[in-house]
CSV table of C-alpha atoms and ligand atoms in Angstrom, one decimal:
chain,number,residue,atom,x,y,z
A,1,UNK,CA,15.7,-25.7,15.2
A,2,UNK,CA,12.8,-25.3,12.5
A,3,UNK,CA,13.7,-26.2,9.1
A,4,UNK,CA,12.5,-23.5,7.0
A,5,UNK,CA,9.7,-24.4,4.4
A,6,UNK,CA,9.6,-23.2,0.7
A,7,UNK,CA,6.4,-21.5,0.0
A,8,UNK,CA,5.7,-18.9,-2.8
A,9,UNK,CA,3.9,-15.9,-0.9
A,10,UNK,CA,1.1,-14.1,-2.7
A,11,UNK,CA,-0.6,-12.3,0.7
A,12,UNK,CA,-2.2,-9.3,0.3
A,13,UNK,CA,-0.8,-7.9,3.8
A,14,UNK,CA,1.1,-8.3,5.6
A,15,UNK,CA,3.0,-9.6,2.9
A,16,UNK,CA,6.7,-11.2,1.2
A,17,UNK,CA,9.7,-9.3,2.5
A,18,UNK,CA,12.9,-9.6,0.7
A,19,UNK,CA,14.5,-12.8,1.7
A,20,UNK,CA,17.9,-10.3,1.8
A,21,UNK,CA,16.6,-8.2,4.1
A,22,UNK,CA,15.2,-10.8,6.5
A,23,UNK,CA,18.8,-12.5,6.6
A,24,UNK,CA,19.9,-9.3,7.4
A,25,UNK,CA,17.9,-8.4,10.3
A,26,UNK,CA,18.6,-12.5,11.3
A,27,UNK,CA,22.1,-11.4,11.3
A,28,UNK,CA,21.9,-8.1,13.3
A,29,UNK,CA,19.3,-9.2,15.6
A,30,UNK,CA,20.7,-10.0,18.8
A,31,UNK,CA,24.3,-7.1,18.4
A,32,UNK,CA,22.8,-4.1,16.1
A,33,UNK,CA,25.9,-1.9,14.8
A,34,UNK,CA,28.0,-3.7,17.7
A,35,UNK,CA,26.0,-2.1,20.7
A,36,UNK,CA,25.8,-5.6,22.2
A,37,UNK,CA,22.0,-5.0,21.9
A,38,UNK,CA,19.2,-5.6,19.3
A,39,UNK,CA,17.5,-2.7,17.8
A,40,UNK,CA,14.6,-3.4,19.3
A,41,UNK,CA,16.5,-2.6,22.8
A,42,UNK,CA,18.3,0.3,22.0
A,43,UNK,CA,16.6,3.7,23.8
A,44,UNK,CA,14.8,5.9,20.9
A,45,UNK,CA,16.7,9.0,22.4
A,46,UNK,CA,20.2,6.9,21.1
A,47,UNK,CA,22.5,8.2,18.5
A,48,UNK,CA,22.6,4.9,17.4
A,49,UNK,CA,18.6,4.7,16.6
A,50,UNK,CA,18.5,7.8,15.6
A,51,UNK,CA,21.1,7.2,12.9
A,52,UNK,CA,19.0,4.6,11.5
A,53,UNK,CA,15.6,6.9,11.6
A,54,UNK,CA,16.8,10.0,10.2
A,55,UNK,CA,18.3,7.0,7.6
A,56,UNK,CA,15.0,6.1,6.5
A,57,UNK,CA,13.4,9.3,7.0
A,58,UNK,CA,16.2,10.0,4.0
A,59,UNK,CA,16.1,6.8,1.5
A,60,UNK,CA,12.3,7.9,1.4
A,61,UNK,CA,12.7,11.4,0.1
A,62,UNK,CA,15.8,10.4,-1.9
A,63,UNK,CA,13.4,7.2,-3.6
A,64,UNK,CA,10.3,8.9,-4.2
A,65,UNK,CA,12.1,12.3,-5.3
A,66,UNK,CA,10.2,13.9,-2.2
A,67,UNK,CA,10.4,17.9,-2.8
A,68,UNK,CA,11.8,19.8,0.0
A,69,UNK,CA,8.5,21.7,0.7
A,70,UNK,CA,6.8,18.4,2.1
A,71,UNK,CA,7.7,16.7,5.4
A,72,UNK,CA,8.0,12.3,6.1
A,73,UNK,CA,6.7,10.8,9.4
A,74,UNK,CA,6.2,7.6,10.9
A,75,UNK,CA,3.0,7.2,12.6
A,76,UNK,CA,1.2,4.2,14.0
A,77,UNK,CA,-2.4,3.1,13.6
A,78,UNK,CA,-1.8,2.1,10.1
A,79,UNK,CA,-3.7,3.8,7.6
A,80,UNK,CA,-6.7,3.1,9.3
A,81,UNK,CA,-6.2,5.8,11.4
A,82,UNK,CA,-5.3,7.9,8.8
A,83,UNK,CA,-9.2,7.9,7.4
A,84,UNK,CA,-9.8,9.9,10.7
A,85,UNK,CA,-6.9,12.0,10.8
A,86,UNK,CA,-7.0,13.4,7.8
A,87,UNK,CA,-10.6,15.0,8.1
A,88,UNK,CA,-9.8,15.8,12.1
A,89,UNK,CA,-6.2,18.1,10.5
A,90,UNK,CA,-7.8,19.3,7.4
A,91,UNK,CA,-11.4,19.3,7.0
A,92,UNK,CA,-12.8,22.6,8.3
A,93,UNK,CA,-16.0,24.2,8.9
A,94,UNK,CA,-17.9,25.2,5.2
A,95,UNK,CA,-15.7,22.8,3.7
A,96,UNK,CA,-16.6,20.0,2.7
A,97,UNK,CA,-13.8,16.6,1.7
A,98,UNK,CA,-14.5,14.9,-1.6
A,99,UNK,CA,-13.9,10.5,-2.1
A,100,UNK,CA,-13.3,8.8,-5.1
A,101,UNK,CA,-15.0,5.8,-4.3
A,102,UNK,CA,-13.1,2.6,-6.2
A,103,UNK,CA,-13.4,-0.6,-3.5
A,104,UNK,CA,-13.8,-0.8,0.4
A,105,UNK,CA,-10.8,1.0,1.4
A,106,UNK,CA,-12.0,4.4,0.1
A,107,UNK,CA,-15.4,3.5,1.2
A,108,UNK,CA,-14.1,3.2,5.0
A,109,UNK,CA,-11.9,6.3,4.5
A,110,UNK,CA,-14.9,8.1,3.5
A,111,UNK,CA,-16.7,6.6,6.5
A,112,UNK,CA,-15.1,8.2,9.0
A,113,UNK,CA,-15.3,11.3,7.7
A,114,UNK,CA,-19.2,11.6,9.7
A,115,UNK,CA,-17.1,12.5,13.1
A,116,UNK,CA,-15.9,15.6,12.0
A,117,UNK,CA,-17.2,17.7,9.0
A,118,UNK,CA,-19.3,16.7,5.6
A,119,UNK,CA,-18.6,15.0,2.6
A,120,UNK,CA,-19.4,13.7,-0.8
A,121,UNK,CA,-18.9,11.3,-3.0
A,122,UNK,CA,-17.0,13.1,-6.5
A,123,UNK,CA,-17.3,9.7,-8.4
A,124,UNK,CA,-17.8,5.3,-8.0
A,125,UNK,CA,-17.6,2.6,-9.8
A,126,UNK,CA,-19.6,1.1,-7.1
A,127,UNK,CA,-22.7,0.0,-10.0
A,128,UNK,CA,-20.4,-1.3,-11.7
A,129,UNK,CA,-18.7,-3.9,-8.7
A,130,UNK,CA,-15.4,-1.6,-8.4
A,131,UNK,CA,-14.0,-3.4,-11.7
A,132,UNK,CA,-12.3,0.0,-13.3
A,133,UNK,CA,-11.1,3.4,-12.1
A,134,UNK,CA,-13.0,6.1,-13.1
A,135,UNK,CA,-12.2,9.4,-15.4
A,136,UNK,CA,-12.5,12.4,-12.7
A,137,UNK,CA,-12.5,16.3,-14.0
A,138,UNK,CA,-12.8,19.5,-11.6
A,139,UNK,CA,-16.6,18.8,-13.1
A,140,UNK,CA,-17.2,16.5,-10.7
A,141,UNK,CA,-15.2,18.3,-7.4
A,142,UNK,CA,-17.5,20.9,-5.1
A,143,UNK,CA,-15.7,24.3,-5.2
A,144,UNK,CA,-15.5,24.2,-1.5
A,145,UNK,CA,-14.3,21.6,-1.0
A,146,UNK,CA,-11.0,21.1,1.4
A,147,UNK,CA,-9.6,17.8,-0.6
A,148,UNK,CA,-10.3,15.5,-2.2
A,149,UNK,CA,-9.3,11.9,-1.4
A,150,UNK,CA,-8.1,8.7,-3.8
A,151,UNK,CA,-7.2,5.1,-2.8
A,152,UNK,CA,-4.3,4.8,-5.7
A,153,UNK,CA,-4.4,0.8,-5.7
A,154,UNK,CA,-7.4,-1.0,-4.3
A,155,UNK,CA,-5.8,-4.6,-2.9
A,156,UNK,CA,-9.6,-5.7,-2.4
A,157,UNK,CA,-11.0,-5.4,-6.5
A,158,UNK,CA,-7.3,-5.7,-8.1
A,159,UNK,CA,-7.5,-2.0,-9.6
A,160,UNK,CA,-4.9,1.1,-9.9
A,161,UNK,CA,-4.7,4.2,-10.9
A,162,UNK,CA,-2.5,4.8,-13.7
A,163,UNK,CA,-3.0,8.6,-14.2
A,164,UNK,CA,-4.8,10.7,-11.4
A,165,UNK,CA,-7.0,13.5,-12.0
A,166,UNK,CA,-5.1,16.9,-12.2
A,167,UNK,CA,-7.3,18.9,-9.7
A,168,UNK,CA,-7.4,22.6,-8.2
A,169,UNK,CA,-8.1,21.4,-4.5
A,170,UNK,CA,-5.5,19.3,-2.3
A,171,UNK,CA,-5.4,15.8,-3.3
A,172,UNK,CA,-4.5,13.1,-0.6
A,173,UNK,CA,-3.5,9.3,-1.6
A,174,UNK,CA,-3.9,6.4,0.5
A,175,UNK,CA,-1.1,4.3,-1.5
A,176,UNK,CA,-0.6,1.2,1.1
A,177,UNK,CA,-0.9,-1.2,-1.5
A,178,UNK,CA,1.1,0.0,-4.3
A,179,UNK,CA,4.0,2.8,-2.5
A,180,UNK,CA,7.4,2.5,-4.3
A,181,UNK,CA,6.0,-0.1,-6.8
A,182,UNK,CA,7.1,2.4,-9.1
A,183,UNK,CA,8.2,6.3,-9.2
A,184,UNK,CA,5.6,8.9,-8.6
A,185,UNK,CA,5.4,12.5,-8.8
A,186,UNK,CA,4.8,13.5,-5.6
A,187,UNK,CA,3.9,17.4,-6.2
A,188,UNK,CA,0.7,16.0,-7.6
A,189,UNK,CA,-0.1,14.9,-4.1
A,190,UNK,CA,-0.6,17.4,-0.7
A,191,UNK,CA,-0.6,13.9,1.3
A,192,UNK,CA,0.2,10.9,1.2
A,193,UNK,CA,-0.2,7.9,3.5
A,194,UNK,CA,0.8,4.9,3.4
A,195,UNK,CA,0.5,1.6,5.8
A,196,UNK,CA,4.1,-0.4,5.9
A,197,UNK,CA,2.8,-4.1,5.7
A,198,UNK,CA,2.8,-4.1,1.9
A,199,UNK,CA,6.2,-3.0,-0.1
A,200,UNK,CA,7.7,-1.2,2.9
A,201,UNK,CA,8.3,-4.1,6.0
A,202,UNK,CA,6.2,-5.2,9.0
A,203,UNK,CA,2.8,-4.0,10.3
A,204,UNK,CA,3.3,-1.2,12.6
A,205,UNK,CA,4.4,1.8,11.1
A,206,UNK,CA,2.7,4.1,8.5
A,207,UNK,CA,4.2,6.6,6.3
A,208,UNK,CA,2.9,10.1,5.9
A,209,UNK,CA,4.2,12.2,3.2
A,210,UNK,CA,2.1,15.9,3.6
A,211,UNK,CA,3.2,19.2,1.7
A,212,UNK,CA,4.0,22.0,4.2
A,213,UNK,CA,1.5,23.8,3.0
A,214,UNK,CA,-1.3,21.8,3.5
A,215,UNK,CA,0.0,21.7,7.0
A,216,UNK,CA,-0.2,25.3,7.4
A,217,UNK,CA,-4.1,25.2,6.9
A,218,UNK,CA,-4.5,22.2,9.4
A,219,UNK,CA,-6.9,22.7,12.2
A,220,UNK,CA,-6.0,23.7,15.8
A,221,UNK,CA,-7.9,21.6,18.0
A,222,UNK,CA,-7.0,18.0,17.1
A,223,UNK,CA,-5.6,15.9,19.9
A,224,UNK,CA,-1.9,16.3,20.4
A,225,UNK,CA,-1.3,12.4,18.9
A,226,UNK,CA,-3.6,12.7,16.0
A,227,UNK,CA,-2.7,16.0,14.7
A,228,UNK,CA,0.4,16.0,11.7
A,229,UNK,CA,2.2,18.8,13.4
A,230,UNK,CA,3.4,16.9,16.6
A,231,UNK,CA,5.0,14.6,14.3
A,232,UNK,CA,6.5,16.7,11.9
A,233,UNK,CA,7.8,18.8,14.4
A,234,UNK,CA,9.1,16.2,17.0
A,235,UNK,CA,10.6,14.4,13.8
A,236,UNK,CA,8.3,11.7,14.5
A,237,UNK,CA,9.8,11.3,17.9
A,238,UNK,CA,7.0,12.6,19.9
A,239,UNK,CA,6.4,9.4,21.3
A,240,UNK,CA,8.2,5.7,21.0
A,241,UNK,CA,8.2,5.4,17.8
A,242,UNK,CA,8.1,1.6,16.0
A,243,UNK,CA,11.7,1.0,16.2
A,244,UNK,CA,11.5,-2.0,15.1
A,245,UNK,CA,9.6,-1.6,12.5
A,246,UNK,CA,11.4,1.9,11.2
A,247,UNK,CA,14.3,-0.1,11.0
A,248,UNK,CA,13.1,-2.7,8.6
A,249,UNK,CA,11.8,0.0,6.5
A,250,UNK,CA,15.3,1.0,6.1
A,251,UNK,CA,16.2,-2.5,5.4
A,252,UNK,CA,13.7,-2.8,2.8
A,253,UNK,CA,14.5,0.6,1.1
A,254,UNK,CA,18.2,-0.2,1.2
A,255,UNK,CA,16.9,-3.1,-0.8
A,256,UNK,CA,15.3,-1.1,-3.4
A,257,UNK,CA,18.1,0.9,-4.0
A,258,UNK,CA,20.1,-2.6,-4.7
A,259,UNK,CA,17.4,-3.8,-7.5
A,260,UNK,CA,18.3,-0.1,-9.2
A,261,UNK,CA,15.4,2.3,-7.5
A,262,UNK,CA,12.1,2.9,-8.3
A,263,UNK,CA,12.3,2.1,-12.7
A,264,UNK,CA,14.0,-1.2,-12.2
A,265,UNK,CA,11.3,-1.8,-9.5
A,266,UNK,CA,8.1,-1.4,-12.0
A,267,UNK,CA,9.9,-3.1,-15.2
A,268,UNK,CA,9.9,-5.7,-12.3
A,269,UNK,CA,6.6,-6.0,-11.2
A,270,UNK,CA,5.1,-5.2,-14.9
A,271,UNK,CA,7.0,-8.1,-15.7
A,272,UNK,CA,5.8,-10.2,-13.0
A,273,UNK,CA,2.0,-9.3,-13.3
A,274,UNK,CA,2.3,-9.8,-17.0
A,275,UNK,CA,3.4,-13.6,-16.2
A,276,UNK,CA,-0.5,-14.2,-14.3
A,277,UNK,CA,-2.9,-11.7,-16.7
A,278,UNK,CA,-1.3,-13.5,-19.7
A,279,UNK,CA,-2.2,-16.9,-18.2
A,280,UNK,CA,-6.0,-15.5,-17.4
A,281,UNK,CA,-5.7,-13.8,-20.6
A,282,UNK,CA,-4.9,-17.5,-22.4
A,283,UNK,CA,-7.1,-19.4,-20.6
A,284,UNK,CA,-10.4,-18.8,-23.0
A,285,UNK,CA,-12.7,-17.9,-19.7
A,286,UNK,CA,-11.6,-20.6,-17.4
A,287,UNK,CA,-9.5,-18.2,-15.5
A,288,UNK,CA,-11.9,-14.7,-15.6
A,289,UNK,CA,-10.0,-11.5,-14.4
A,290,UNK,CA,-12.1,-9.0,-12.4
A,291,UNK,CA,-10.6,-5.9,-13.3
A,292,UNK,CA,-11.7,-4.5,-16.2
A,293,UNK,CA,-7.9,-4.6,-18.5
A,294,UNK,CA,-7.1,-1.2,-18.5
A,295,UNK,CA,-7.9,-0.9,-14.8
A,296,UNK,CA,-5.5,-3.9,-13.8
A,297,UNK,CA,-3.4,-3.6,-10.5
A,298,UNK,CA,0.0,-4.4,-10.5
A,299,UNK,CA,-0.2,-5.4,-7.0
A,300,UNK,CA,-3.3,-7.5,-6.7
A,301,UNK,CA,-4.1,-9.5,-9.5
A,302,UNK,CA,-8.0,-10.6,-8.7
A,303,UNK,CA,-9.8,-13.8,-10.7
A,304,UNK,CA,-12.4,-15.9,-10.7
A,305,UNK,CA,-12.5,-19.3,-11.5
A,306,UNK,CA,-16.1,-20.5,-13.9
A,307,UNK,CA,-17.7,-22.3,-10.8
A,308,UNK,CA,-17.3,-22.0,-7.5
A,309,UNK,CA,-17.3,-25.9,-6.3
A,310,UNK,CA,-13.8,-25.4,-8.8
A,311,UNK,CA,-12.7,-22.5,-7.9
A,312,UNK,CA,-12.7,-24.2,-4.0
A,313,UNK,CA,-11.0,-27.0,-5.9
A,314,UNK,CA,-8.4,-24.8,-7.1
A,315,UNK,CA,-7.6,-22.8,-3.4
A,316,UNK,CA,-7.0,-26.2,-1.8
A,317,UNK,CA,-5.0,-27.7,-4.1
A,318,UNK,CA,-2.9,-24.4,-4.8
A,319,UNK,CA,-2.4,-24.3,-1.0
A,320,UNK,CA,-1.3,-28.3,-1.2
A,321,UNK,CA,1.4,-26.9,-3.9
A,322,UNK,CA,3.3,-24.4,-1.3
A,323,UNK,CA,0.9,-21.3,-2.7
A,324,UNK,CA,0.0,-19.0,0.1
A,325,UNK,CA,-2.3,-16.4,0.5
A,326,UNK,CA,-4.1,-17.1,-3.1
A,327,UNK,CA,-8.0,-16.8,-1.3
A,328,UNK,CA,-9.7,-13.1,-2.6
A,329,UNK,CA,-10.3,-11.0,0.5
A,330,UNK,CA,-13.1,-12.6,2.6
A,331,UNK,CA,-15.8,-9.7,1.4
A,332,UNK,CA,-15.2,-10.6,-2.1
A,333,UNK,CA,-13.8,-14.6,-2.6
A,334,UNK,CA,-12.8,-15.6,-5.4
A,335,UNK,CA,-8.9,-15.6,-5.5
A,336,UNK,CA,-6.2,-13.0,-5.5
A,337,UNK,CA,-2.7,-13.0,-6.3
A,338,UNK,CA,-0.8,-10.1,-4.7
A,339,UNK,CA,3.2,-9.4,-6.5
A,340,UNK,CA,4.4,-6.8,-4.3
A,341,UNK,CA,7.9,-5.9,-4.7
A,342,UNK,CA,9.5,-8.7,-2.9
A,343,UNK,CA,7.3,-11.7,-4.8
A,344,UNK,CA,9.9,-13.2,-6.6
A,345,UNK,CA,9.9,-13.5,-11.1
A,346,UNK,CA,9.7,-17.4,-9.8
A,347,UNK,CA,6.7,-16.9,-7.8
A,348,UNK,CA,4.9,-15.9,-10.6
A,349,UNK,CA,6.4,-18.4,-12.8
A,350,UNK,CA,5.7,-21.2,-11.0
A,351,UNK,CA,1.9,-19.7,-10.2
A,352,UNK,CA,1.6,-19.7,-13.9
A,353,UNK,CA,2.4,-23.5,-14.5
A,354,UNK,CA,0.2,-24.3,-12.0
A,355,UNK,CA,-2.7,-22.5,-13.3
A,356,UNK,CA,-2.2,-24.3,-16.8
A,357,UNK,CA,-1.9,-27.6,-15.6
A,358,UNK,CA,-5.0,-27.3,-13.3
A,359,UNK,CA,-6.9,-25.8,-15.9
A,360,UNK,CA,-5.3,-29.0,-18.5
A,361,UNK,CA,-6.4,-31.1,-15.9
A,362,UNK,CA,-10.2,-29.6,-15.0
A,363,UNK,CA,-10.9,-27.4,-18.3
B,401,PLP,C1,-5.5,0.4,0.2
B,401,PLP,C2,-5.6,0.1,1.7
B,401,PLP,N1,-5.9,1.1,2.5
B,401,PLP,C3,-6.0,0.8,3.9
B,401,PLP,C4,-5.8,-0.4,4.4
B,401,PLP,C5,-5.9,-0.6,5.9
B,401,PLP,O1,-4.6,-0.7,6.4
B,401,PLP,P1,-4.3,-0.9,8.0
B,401,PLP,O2,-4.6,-2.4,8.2
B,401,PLP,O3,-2.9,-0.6,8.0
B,401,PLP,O4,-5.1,0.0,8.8
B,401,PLP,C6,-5.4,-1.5,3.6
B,401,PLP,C7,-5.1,-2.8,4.1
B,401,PLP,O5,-5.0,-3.8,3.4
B,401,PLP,C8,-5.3,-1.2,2.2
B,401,PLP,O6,-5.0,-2.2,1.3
């Protein structure tokens, strides 16, 4: 048998699961709730999986305080797909669907938009290398325009939104990178998607959280897979679903509700970013953050180190240490420390120490 290996996990996605809930599914995996079969076996038509489904389907509304006018489904594709299914369901002819442009995942969403309608930019920070969010008013939204769409937490540039912009057209969220980090109010949104591989489980399953009203307005002749409806109405049992994958989101929300819910969550993970941005924040310019302060993510915290033969020196020998996953995304470099939920206080900790004693050693 493999011995297991201590490493502190800082990947941007997929990313640390709760080392709980991975005992548990070790536990459950070959006899799920004594039906002599794994989950992963069981038919999707079965009470059994069912329970667990319409279980998740439930810790999700109960955790996020979903209102009863909006509908949860599990779709795959992760949110990649999402960038085109949200313009094929909702952007309509004389309408055009607004981006807020803060890093390369809005910039793709937008992207896809070309296939099926016209859109605009409403703001970027672009000029300004995607370090800060920007201050968005009705000023800068077209009155036609069918939505308007944000990336709340941008894993690439390390940036989040702490406040978003109180607008009079639908507002959709991609929130992959930062979903139940933290309560939300969720009537601020009309949709909101999110891929799993982050704070909910594996890769495989993406949650959609859309108002019913939005869905009213959605257009008729999208593709029975891509268009919301099948899934709402089939309770995203249209097809086979992710079973696997549904039932580690369960896991991992069961988890949540253990650390005390969404507040006890984000006192968590402030906590635990506070522990690396004081260190870059100490470190009189040998560590550099990217983000500009008010603008830091929670989630992703990005720096650079003064030169790059160093900052190579400092990847390598963090990954000698046990430190995973600390390399920026490959579009950006430099190096990125991702805390989601799961990432342990000691994680942080022991990132911290290291990025004293390296800079002690090479400052
Ligand atoms: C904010 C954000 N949006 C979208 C994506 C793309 O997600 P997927 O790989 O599930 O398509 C990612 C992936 O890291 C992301 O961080």
């Amino acid at each position: 048998m493999q011995q297991s290996k201590n490493v502190y996990n800082f990947n941007a996605g997929p990313a640390a699961l709760p080392s709980a809930v991975l005992d548990q599914a070790k536990l459950e995996l070959t006899n799920f709730n004594n039906s002599g079969m794994s989950v992963m076996e069981l038919s999707h038509r079965s009470n059994t999986y069912e329970e667990v489904h319409n279980a998740t389907i439930d810790r999700m509304k109960q955790l996020l305080a979903i209102p009863d006018d909006y509908e949860v489904v599990f779709v795959q594709g992760g949110a990649s797909l999402q960038f085109a299914m949200i313009p094929y369901n909702f952007l309509r002819d004389g309408k055009e669907a607004g981006y807020i442009l803060t890093g390369s995942w809005s910039e793709k969403a937008l992207a896809e938009t070309k296939y099926f309608g016209t859109s605009y930019e409403v703001a970027s920070t672009k000029n300004n290398e995607y370090r800060n969010i920007p201050t968005v008013t009705m000023n800068d939204v077209k009155e036609n325009s069918a939505y308007v769409h944000v990336t709340s937490n941008n894993t690439i540039y390390g940036t989040q939104w702490k406040q978003f912009p109180q607008l009079d057209v639908p507002l959709i969220a991609d929130m992959s990178s930062d979903i139940m980090s933290k309560p939300i109010d969720v009537s601020q949104f009309d949709l909101i998607y999110a891929g799993a591989q982050k704070n909910l489980g594996p890769s495989g399953v993406t949650v959609v959280i859309v108002k019913k009203e939005l869905l009213e307005q959605a257009n008729d002749d999208v593709p029975t897979m891509l268009s919301y409806a099948t899934h709402v109405d089939k309770n995203s049992l249209y097809n086979t679903p992710p079973t696997f994958g549904i039932y580690m989101l369960g896991e991992v929300l069961k988890w949540i509700e253990l650390q005390g819910g969404l507040h006890a969550i984000a006192t968590n993970n402030e906590e635990k970013a506070a522990i690396i941005y004081d260190t870059i924040d100490a470190s009189n310019g040998f560590y550099v953050g990217h983000a500009e302060k008010e603008s830091r993510s929670l989630m992703n915290i990005t720096f650079r180190l003064e030169d790059e033969q160093l900052e190579k020196k400092f990847l390598q020998e963090a990954a000698e240490a046990g430190f995973v996953g600390l390399n920026g995304h490959r579009s950006v470099g430099g190096c990125r420390a991702s805390t989601y939920n799961a990432v342990p206080h000691e994680a942080c900790l022991a990132l911290s120490e290291f990025m004293k004693t390296f800079q002690q050693k090479n400052g």
